[in-house]
Amino acid sequence: MKKNKSIGILCAILSAVCYGTNPFGALPLYEEGVNTATVLAHRFGLAVILLAVIMLIKRIDFRVTRHEFKVLFSLGILFAASSITYYQSFHFMDAGIASTILFVYPVMVAVIMAVFFKERITAMTVIAIVLSLIGIGLLYKGGSGVSLSVIGIVLCILSSLAYAIYIIVVNQSSIKMSSFKVTFYAMLVCEITLILYSFTSPELYLHALPSMRAWSFAVWLSIVPTILSLVFMTVAVHHVGATPTAILGALEPLTAVAIGVLVFGEMLTPRLIVGILFILFAVMLVVLGKDLHLHTITHAVSRLWRWK
């Protein structure tokens, strides 16, 4: 049991870190004039090809039953909906605000699991969620006077809800198959959905990548924040459950901040340091779980808050 939990937590952490590398691949593509639809289409299209090759090498059967296809189809639609609404929100608000709002999905996962699947929400879970949300809020570096768009907020909430449901479907589905196979079909449906979506607006047309440098970043996006992230997430959900996996997802924006500091030369301010500490403390609560006493947690949190 402890071994399964350790595997699950490790995979959840790796999933979050891998997904947090999105800026490392996406920002250089935007700098080369590649639009959002093209970035997403190449990201998921290359992921489908690479996953198919992996399945062939590992001799994983491509066949699925009608019931399995329904589940996999829903996963693809959910992930496509989450990606499209998230990237579209950038047209209405700052990307930092959008990223912050997106990470209400652990709360959504916890609430949905409690209401519909009778999962008990412990004090430890609530504290971990609150700490992660505070930490993520501190990671946001918006300027004064930044206005919030109602449309942008709605798009972010819809993106967060779609991703929360994706995690829950993975957790609750009765299908038993390789994580590579689950991710392959989910990404295949996702890619088809994105191609169809590209026809809805002249601004979303798909075009070829302009350089080998652009192709290298597209390959990065398809492997690290897509294949590895989703495969690790699927394993994590099956080993530790939907809610702990969602909470550990707080490491995603932390990874993005680390990339900003180490790769793009952004400043590491005291505010960011405190935000990172809050997130790491939330992760520690999930990792230690019942082995940590509540009064110890509240005392540590109060000291951390006073330090801020």
Coordinates of N, CA, C and O in Angstrom, one line a residue, residues 6-113:
S6 N 3.7 5.8 -2.7 CA 4.9 6.5 -3.1 C 5.0 6.6 -4.6 O 5.4 7.7 -5.1
I7 N 4.6 5.6 -5.3 CA 4.6 5.6 -6.8 C 3.7 6.7 -7.3 O 4.0 7.5 -8.2
G8 N 2.5 6.7 -6.7 CA 1.5 7.7 -7.1 C 1.9 9.1 -6.9 O 1.7 10.0 -7.7
I9 N 2.5 9.4 -5.7 CA 2.9 10.8 -5.4 C 4.1 11.2 -6.3 O 4.1 12.3 -6.8
L10 N 5.0 10.3 -6.5 CA 6.2 10.6 -7.4 C 5.7 10.9 -8.8 O 6.1 11.9 -9.5
C11 N 4.7 10.1 -9.3 CA 4.2 10.4 -10.7 C 3.4 11.7 -10.7 O 3.4 12.4 -11.7
A12 N 2.7 12.0 -9.6 CA 1.9 13.3 -9.6 C 2.9 14.4 -9.6 O 2.6 15.4 -10.3
I13 N 4.0 14.4 -8.9 CA 5.0 15.4 -8.9 C 5.6 15.6 -10.3 O 5.7 16.7 -10.8
L14 N 6.0 14.4 -10.9 CA 6.6 14.4 -12.2 C 5.6 15.0 -13.3 O 6.0 15.8 -14.2
S15 N 4.3 14.6 -13.1 CA 3.3 15.1 -14.0 C 3.2 16.7 -14.0 O 3.2 17.4 -15.0
A16 N 3.2 17.2 -12.7 CA 3.1 18.6 -12.5 C 4.3 19.4 -13.1 O 4.2 20.4 -13.7
V17 N 5.5 18.8 -12.8 CA 6.7 19.5 -13.2 C 6.8 19.5 -14.7 O 7.1 20.5 -15.4
C18 N 6.4 18.3 -15.3 CA 6.5 18.2 -16.8 C 5.5 19.2 -17.4 O 5.8 19.9 -18.4
Y19 N 4.3 19.3 -16.9 CA 3.3 20.2 -17.5 C 3.7 21.7 -17.3 O 3.4 22.5 -18.1
G20 N 4.4 22.0 -16.2 CA 4.9 23.3 -15.9 C 5.9 23.8 -16.9 O 6.3 25.0 -16.9
T21 N 6.4 22.9 -17.8 CA 7.4 23.4 -18.7 C 6.8 23.9 -20.0 O 7.5 24.2 -21.0
N22 N 5.5 24.0 -20.0 CA 4.8 24.6 -21.2 C 5.4 25.9 -21.7 O 5.6 26.0 -22.9
P23 N 5.7 26.9 -20.8 CA 6.2 28.1 -21.3 C 7.6 28.0 -22.1 O 7.8 28.7 -23.0
F24 N 8.4 27.0 -21.7 CA 9.7 26.8 -22.3 C 9.5 26.4 -23.8 O 10.4 26.8 -24.6
G25 N 8.4 25.8 -24.1 CA 8.1 25.4 -25.5 C 7.2 26.4 -26.3 O 7.4 26.7 -27.4
A26 N 6.2 26.9 -25.5 CA 5.2 27.8 -26.2 C 5.7 29.2 -26.5 O 5.5 29.7 -27.6
L27 N 6.4 29.8 -25.5 CA 6.8 31.2 -25.7 C 7.7 31.4 -27.0 O 7.5 32.3 -27.7
P28 N 8.8 30.5 -27.2 CA 9.6 30.7 -28.4 C 8.8 30.5 -29.7 O 9.1 31.2 -30.7
L29 N 7.7 29.7 -29.7 CA 6.9 29.5 -30.8 C 6.1 30.8 -31.1 O 5.9 31.2 -32.3
Y30 N 5.5 31.4 -30.0 CA 4.8 32.6 -30.2 C 5.7 33.7 -30.7 O 5.3 34.6 -31.5
E31 N 7.0 33.7 -30.3 CA 7.9 34.7 -30.8 C 8.2 34.6 -32.3 O 8.5 35.6 -32.9
E32 N 8.0 33.4 -32.8 CA 8.3 33.2 -34.2 C 7.0 33.4 -35.0 O 6.9 33.0 -36.2
G33 N 5.9 33.9 -34.4 CA 4.7 34.2 -35.1 C 3.7 33.0 -35.3 O 2.8 33.1 -36.1
V34 N 3.9 32.0 -34.5 CA 3.0 30.8 -34.6 C 1.8 31.1 -33.8 O 1.9 31.5 -32.6
N35 N 0.6 30.9 -34.4 CA -0.6 31.2 -33.6 C -1.0 30.0 -32.7 O -0.4 28.9 -32.8
T36 N -2.0 30.3 -31.8 CA -2.3 29.3 -30.8 C -2.8 28.0 -31.4 O -2.4 26.9 -30.9
A37 N -3.7 28.1 -32.4 CA -4.3 26.9 -33.0 C -3.2 26.0 -33.5 O -3.2 24.8 -33.4
T38 N -2.2 26.6 -34.2 CA -1.1 25.8 -34.8 C -0.2 25.2 -33.7 O 0.2 24.1 -33.9
V39 N 0.1 26.0 -32.7 CA 0.9 25.4 -31.5 C 0.2 24.2 -31.0 O 0.8 23.1 -30.8
L40 N -1.1 24.3 -30.7 CA -1.8 23.2 -30.1 C -1.9 22.0 -31.0 O -1.8 20.8 -30.6
A41 N -2.2 22.3 -32.3 CA -2.4 21.2 -33.3 C -1.1 20.4 -33.4 O -1.1 19.2 -33.5
H42 N 0.1 21.1 -33.5 CA 1.4 20.4 -33.6 C 1.7 19.7 -32.3 O 2.3 18.6 -32.4
R43 N 1.4 20.3 -31.2 CA 1.7 19.7 -29.9 C 1.0 18.4 -29.8 O 1.6 17.4 -29.5
F44 N -0.3 18.3 -30.1 CA -1.1 17.1 -29.9 C -0.9 16.1 -31.1 O -0.9 14.9 -30.9
G45 N -0.7 16.7 -32.3 CA -0.5 15.8 -33.4 C 0.8 15.0 -33.3 O 0.8 13.8 -33.6
L46 N 1.9 15.7 -32.9 CA 3.2 15.0 -32.7 C 3.1 14.0 -31.6 O 3.7 12.9 -31.6
A47 N 2.3 14.4 -30.6 CA 2.1 13.5 -29.4 C 1.5 12.2 -29.9 O 1.8 11.1 -29.4
V48 N 0.5 12.3 -30.7 CA -0.3 11.1 -31.2 C 0.7 10.2 -32.0 O 0.7 9.0 -31.8
I49 N 1.5 10.8 -32.9 CA 2.5 10.0 -33.7 C 3.5 9.3 -32.7 O 3.8 8.1 -32.9
L50 N 4.1 10.0 -31.8 CA 5.1 9.5 -30.9 C 4.5 8.4 -30.0 O 5.1 7.3 -29.8
L51 N 3.2 8.6 -29.5 CA 2.6 7.6 -28.7 C 2.3 6.3 -29.5 O 2.4 5.2 -29.0
A52 N 1.9 6.5 -30.8 CA 1.6 5.3 -31.7 C 2.9 4.5 -31.9 O 2.9 3.3 -31.8
V53 N 4.1 5.2 -32.0 CA 5.4 4.5 -32.2 C 5.7 3.8 -30.9 O 6.1 2.6 -30.9
I54 N 5.5 4.4 -29.7 CA 5.7 3.7 -28.5 C 4.9 2.5 -28.3 O 5.4 1.4 -27.9
M55 N 3.6 2.6 -28.7 CA 2.7 1.4 -28.6 C 3.1 0.3 -29.5 O 3.0 -0.9 -29.1
L56 N 3.6 0.7 -30.7 CA 4.1 -0.4 -31.6 C 5.3 -1.1 -31.1 O 5.5 -2.3 -31.1
I57 N 6.2 -0.3 -30.5 CA 7.5 -0.8 -29.9 C 7.2 -1.7 -28.7 O 7.7 -2.8 -28.6
K58 N 6.2 -1.3 -27.9 CA 5.8 -2.1 -26.7 C 4.8 -3.1 -27.0 O 4.3 -3.8 -26.1
R59 N 4.4 -3.2 -28.3 CA 3.4 -4.2 -28.7 C 2.1 -4.1 -28.0 O 1.5 -5.1 -27.5
I60 N 1.6 -2.9 -27.8 CA 0.3 -2.6 -27.1 C -0.8 -2.6 -28.1 O -0.7 -2.0 -29.2
D61 N -1.8 -3.4 -27.9 CA -2.9 -3.6 -28.8 C -3.7 -2.3 -29.0 O -4.0 -1.6 -28.0
F62 N -3.9 -1.9 -30.2 CA -4.7 -0.6 -30.5 C -6.2 -0.8 -30.3 O -6.9 0.2 -30.3
R63 N -6.6 -2.0 -30.3 CA -8.1 -2.3 -30.3 C -8.7 -1.8 -29.0 O -8.1 -2.0 -27.9
V64 N -9.9 -1.3 -29.1 CA -10.7 -0.9 -27.9 C -12.1 -1.3 -28.0 O -12.6 -1.4 -29.2
T65 N -12.8 -1.5 -26.9 CA -14.2 -1.9 -27.0 C -15.0 -0.6 -27.1 O -14.5 0.5 -27.0
R66 N -16.3 -0.8 -27.4 CA -17.2 0.4 -27.5 C -17.3 1.2 -26.2 O -17.2 2.4 -26.2
H67 N -17.3 0.5 -25.1 CA -17.3 1.2 -23.8 C -16.0 2.0 -23.6 O -16.0 3.2 -23.1
E68 N -14.9 1.4 -23.9 CA -13.6 2.0 -23.7 C -13.5 3.2 -24.6 O -13.0 4.3 -24.2
F69 N -14.0 3.1 -25.8 CA -13.9 4.3 -26.8 C -14.7 5.4 -26.2 O -14.3 6.6 -26.4
K70 N -15.9 5.2 -25.6 CA -16.7 6.3 -25.1 C -16.0 7.0 -24.0 O -16.0 8.3 -24.0
V71 N -15.3 6.3 -23.2 CA -14.5 6.9 -22.1 C -13.4 7.7 -22.7 O -13.1 8.9 -22.3
L72 N -12.6 7.1 -23.6 CA -11.5 7.8 -24.2 C -11.9 9.0 -25.0 O -11.2 10.0 -25.1
F73 N -13.0 8.9 -25.7 CA -13.5 10.0 -26.5 C -13.9 11.2 -25.6 O -13.6 12.3 -25.9
S74 N -14.5 10.9 -24.4 CA -14.8 11.9 -23.5 C -13.6 12.6 -22.9 O -13.5 13.8 -22.8
L75 N -12.5 11.8 -22.7 CA -11.2 12.4 -22.2 C -10.7 13.3 -23.3 O -10.2 14.4 -22.9
G76 N -10.7 12.9 -24.5 CA -10.2 13.8 -25.6 C -10.9 15.1 -25.7 O -10.3 16.2 -25.8
I77 N -12.2 15.0 -25.6 CA -13.1 16.2 -25.7 C -12.8 17.1 -24.5 O -12.7 18.4 -24.7
L78 N -12.7 16.6 -23.3 CA -12.5 17.4 -22.1 C -11.1 18.1 -22.2 O -11.0 19.3 -21.9
F79 N -10.1 17.4 -22.6 CA -8.8 18.0 -22.7 C -8.7 19.1 -23.8 O -8.1 20.1 -23.6
A80 N -9.4 18.8 -24.9 CA -9.4 19.8 -25.9 C -10.2 21.1 -25.5 O -9.7 22.2 -25.7
A81 N -11.3 20.9 -24.8 CA -12.1 22.0 -24.2 C -11.2 22.8 -23.2 O -11.3 24.0 -23.2
S82 N -10.5 22.1 -22.4 CA -9.7 22.8 -21.4 C -8.6 23.6 -22.1 O -8.3 24.7 -21.7
S83 N -7.9 23.0 -23.1 CA -6.8 23.7 -23.8 C -7.3 24.9 -24.5 O -6.8 26.0 -24.5
I84 N -8.4 24.8 -25.3 CA -9.0 25.8 -26.1 C -9.4 27.0 -25.2 O -9.1 28.2 -25.5
T85 N -10.2 26.7 -24.2 CA -10.7 27.8 -23.4 C -9.6 28.5 -22.6 O -9.6 29.8 -22.4
Y86 N -8.6 27.8 -22.2 CA -7.5 28.4 -21.5 C -6.7 29.3 -22.4 O -6.4 30.5 -22.0
Y87 N -6.3 28.9 -23.6 CA -5.6 29.7 -24.5 C -6.4 30.9 -25.0 O -5.9 32.0 -25.3
Q88 N -7.7 30.7 -25.2 CA -8.5 31.8 -25.6 C -8.7 32.9 -24.5 O -8.8 34.0 -24.9
S89 N -8.5 32.5 -23.3 CA -8.7 33.5 -22.2 C -7.5 34.5 -22.3 O -7.7 35.6 -21.7
F90 N -6.4 34.1 -22.9 CA -5.3 35.1 -23.0 C -5.6 36.3 -23.8 O -5.0 37.3 -23.8
H91 N -6.7 36.2 -24.7 CA -7.1 37.3 -25.5 C -7.9 38.3 -24.6 O -8.2 39.5 -25.1
F92 N -8.3 38.0 -23.4 CA -9.2 38.8 -22.6 C -8.5 39.3 -21.3 O -9.0 40.2 -20.6
M93 N -7.4 38.6 -20.9 CA -6.7 39.0 -19.7 C -5.3 38.5 -19.7 O -4.8 37.8 -20.6
D94 N -4.5 39.1 -18.8 CA -3.1 38.7 -18.6 C -2.9 37.2 -18.4 O -3.7 36.6 -17.7
A95 N -1.9 36.6 -19.0 CA -1.7 35.2 -18.9 C -1.4 34.8 -17.4 O -1.8 33.7 -17.0
G96 N -0.8 35.7 -16.6 CA -0.5 35.4 -15.2 C -1.8 35.2 -14.4 O -2.0 34.3 -13.6
I97 N -2.8 36.1 -14.7 CA -4.1 36.0 -14.0 C -4.8 34.8 -14.4 O -5.4 34.0 -13.6
A98 N -4.8 34.5 -15.7 CA -5.4 33.3 -16.3 C -4.8 32.0 -15.6 O -5.6 31.1 -15.2
S99 N -3.5 32.0 -15.5 CA -2.9 30.8 -14.8 C -3.3 30.6 -13.4 O -3.5 29.5 -12.9
T100 N -3.4 31.8 -12.7 CA -3.8 31.8 -11.3 C -5.3 31.2 -11.1 O -5.5 30.4 -10.3
I101 N -6.2 31.8 -12.0 CA -7.6 31.3 -11.9 C -7.7 29.9 -12.3 O -8.5 29.1 -11.7
L102 N -6.9 29.4 -13.2 CA -7.0 28.0 -13.7 C -6.8 27.0 -12.5 O -7.5 26.0 -12.5
F103 N -6.0 27.4 -11.6 CA -5.6 26.4 -10.5 C -6.6 26.4 -9.4 O -6.2 26.1 -8.2
V104 N -7.9 26.7 -9.7 CA -9.0 26.4 -8.8 C -9.4 24.9 -9.0 O -10.3 24.4 -8.3
Y105 N -8.8 24.3 -10.0 CA -9.3 22.9 -10.3 C -9.1 21.9 -9.2 O -10.0 21.0 -9.0
P106 N -8.1 22.0 -8.3 CA -8.1 21.1 -7.1 C -9.3 21.2 -6.2 O -9.8 20.2 -5.7
V107 N -9.8 22.5 -6.1 CA -11.0 22.7 -5.3 C -12.2 22.0 -6.0 O -13.0 21.3 -5.4
M108 N -12.3 22.1 -7.3 CA -13.4 21.5 -8.1 C -13.3 20.0 -8.0 O -14.4 19.3 -7.8
V109 N -12.1 19.4 -8.1 CA -12.0 18.0 -8.0 C -12.5 17.5 -6.6 O -13.2 16.5 -6.5
A110 N -12.0 18.2 -5.5 CA -12.4 17.8 -4.2 C -13.9 17.9 -4.0 O -14.5 17.0 -3.4
V111 N -14.5 19.0 -4.4 CA -16.0 19.2 -4.3 C -16.7 18.1 -5.1 O -17.7 17.5 -4.5
I112 N -16.4 17.9 -6.3 CA -17.1 16.9 -7.1 C -16.9 15.5 -6.6 O -17.9 14.8 -6.5
M113 N -15.7 15.2 -6.1 CA -15.5 13.9 -5.5 C -16.4 13.7 -4.2 O -16.9 12.6 -3.9

